[in-house]
């Protein structure tokens, strides 16, 4: 906000400008007085620790942003700290506790949703005919029917390129891997 | 500005103030006490006359700035003329700022401090308070400690008494990495669940409870035939994760149980980690906390979820007309913080005003925002018991009691009522590894409201139970409805990244630079103790035979 030129102002403007100045000064002095008390009475002891934390964080951001520093990337891992490697879709197999069928871990949630009769798609299912209609629909346009699902599983491992593979599986109408 | 430390330095008076005290003692302070008047906002000013505006005796005209009342002769001088007054009248060195009731030395031209003066001011504040305000606010101003100390449950959650600890130390882990570090398989968009589970698996008091087998599945089944118990499921997960087996674990049974408990959240889609966290604690409480466990003398619910995570928030609503303050207390298992959107710069892009991240948002600023007095809109007038009608009010939050584990949730979602859409705020938020919560506790907040007056006769030792250390951060990357959660854990001063099945070591700088969504702090005492309990086990040269745990439990 530009400072008005006092000479060119009407007395009315001068007066309101003056009042504003007084109010602003008063607020500034209030803050200064409060901070003075806090500093003088040692109520602000942890300032150094706070500043150290800020400095460390700022430094960290710089280091991480520097591309030459990426030892740790968001994308692929080769091995974890135990020397293990894992597929993009967890392949442990166990029995579903609701229906007893063996399920692949990475597909357990979508299976369970249908199995328990929950979720949007499952609620539709009531008669054999509607199920059949659903299967027909899914085979015809895999992307639109399962776009929500494929997005979600896709983002977990975007860089591993299993996106398309996943969609194909669903379009066959089965969720389990042989 | 929130104060960071309740331990103050008893200020050394300047020679003029010391001299004044010798000669006049408290008489000057007491003589002006009747003119001290606190506004409902807490600021104490001096008002001598209802009908006349105070003016500087050395000036004519309206420009005067701040006025100071001489303690000897009660004359007013503006800041430009206080020195003149002290020089012309011998001994008239000390004055009081009439806007803030702060002592001012005219010869030093500086604000000075005297605990005796502060005491006089606070006494008047208390005298003037509308009658029903008393207890909570008065206690805080008079620095009276809270009447009841909550029984420290740390004693119960001591891991050293655990038989399991001994058996685990015997079992040779696959590597020298800390026990309990184990990947969690993604069961299909369940990273929201995995990320929170990792944090819970390493929350010291929560972990100690389950590893000590304090939750007995047998007793549980006897109590009710209903199979569903999230605490039992947690027990199973803890055993599995701390077994020494390093292959990723599938928390399928837990998902099943949780979906049975939270039917409305039971669907295969991206979910919110914070919602899951609250839902899980609620599930544990529902089973454990009802009825027999709720005991007012013990400070509330004794279920493990509440014993570890529950704190108490205080809300003060002040009438801006008469200053009457009504105080209410509410328990909470976490604190959701709005991002400090004032810390942005407005940039014009394609004719639209866009808010740009300055990169300067901090967690402490969010906490400041949380405890800042908030003016309730004129459409939100509240009934004032003193005025006996609806009035404009101020609301201020503070923390009455801190939990053992402090969970902070950053509200990264912005709802625009204009565009009727939500979006995610991706800005960086700086967060500390060591956090002192003292300035956000109720006594600090209330004293700040009334000008941070200090008396000098009480020694406020810094309360170490307000100091916290970080142990887990849940980060979110991506969009509002499709993103990925990852948890960083700090164990034995080493940070680990838990990305579903993948556990990797990371430098602390990666963590500092990450986009935090939920941050978990534990009381410093418990953190240090946890570090002692869990030292590295040596690398085993031969594999121990162990029974693989059935996959679905």
mmCIF file with all atom_site columns, C-alpha atoms in Angstrom, chain A residues 2-22 25, chain B residues 62-63:
data_model
loop_
_atom_site.group_PDB
_atom_site.id
_atom_site.type_symbol
_atom_site.label_atom_id
_atom_site.label_alt_id
_atom_site.label_comp_id
_atom_site.label_asym_id
_atom_site.label_entity_id
_atom_site.label_seq_id
_atom_site.pdbx_PDB_ins_code
_atom_site.Cartn_x
_atom_site.Cartn_y
_atom_site.Cartn_z
_atom_site.occupancy
_atom_site.B_iso_or_equiv
_atom_site.pdbx_formal_charge
_atom_site.auth_seq_id
_atom_site.auth_comp_id
_atom_site.auth_asym_id
_atom_site.auth_atom_id
_atom_site.pdbx_PDB_model_num
ATOM 1  C CA . UNK A 1 2  ? 1.576   3.221  -1.063 1.00 0.00 ? 2  UNK A CA 1
ATOM 2  C CA . UNK A 1 3  ? 2.176   5.987  1.427  1.00 0.00 ? 3  UNK A CA 1
ATOM 3  C CA . UNK A 1 4  ? 0.000   8.973  0.539  1.00 0.00 ? 4  UNK A CA 1
ATOM 4  C CA . UNK A 1 5  ? 1.637   12.285 -0.119 1.00 0.00 ? 5  UNK A CA 1
ATOM 5  C CA . UNK A 1 6  ? 0.563   14.542 2.725  1.00 0.00 ? 6  UNK A CA 1
ATOM 6  C CA . UNK A 1 7  ? 0.820   17.780 0.737  1.00 0.00 ? 7  UNK A CA 1
ATOM 7  C CA . UNK A 1 8  ? -1.685  16.766 -1.901 1.00 0.00 ? 8  UNK A CA 1
ATOM 8  C CA . UNK A 1 9  ? -4.335  15.489 0.454  1.00 0.00 ? 9  UNK A CA 1
ATOM 9  C CA . UNK A 1 10 ? -7.518  17.101 1.542  1.00 0.00 ? 10 UNK A CA 1
ATOM 10 C CA . UNK A 1 11 ? -7.872  17.624 5.303  1.00 0.00 ? 11 UNK A CA 1
ATOM 11 C CA . UNK A 1 12 ? -10.422 14.804 5.332  1.00 0.00 ? 12 UNK A CA 1
ATOM 12 C CA . UNK A 1 13 ? -8.031  12.366 3.730  1.00 0.00 ? 13 UNK A CA 1
ATOM 13 C CA . UNK A 1 14 ? -5.249  13.593 5.957  1.00 0.00 ? 14 UNK A CA 1
ATOM 14 C CA . UNK A 1 15 ? -7.326  12.894 9.019  1.00 0.00 ? 15 UNK A CA 1
ATOM 15 C CA . UNK A 1 16 ? -8.306  9.361  8.002  1.00 0.00 ? 16 UNK A CA 1
ATOM 16 C CA . UNK A 1 17 ? -4.757  8.657  6.949  1.00 0.00 ? 17 UNK A CA 1
ATOM 17 C CA . UNK A 1 18 ? -3.590  9.861  10.322 1.00 0.00 ? 18 UNK A CA 1
ATOM 18 C CA . UNK A 1 19 ? -6.039  7.649  12.187 1.00 0.00 ? 19 UNK A CA 1
ATOM 19 C CA . UNK A 1 20 ? -4.959  4.665  10.198 1.00 0.00 ? 20 UNK A CA 1
ATOM 20 C CA . UNK A 1 21 ? -1.353  5.455  11.035 1.00 0.00 ? 21 UNK A CA 1
ATOM 21 C CA . UNK A 1 22 ? -2.190  5.681  14.737 1.00 0.00 ? 22 UNK A CA 1
ATOM 22 C CA . UNK A 1 25 ? 1.404   2.095  15.224 1.00 0.00 ? 25 UNK A CA 1
ATOM 23 C CA . UNK B 2 62 ? -4.149  14.971 18.543 1.00 0.00 ? 62 UNK B CA 1
ATOM 24 C CA . UNK B 2 63 ? -0.968  13.182 17.536 1.00 0.00 ? 63 UNK B CA 1
#
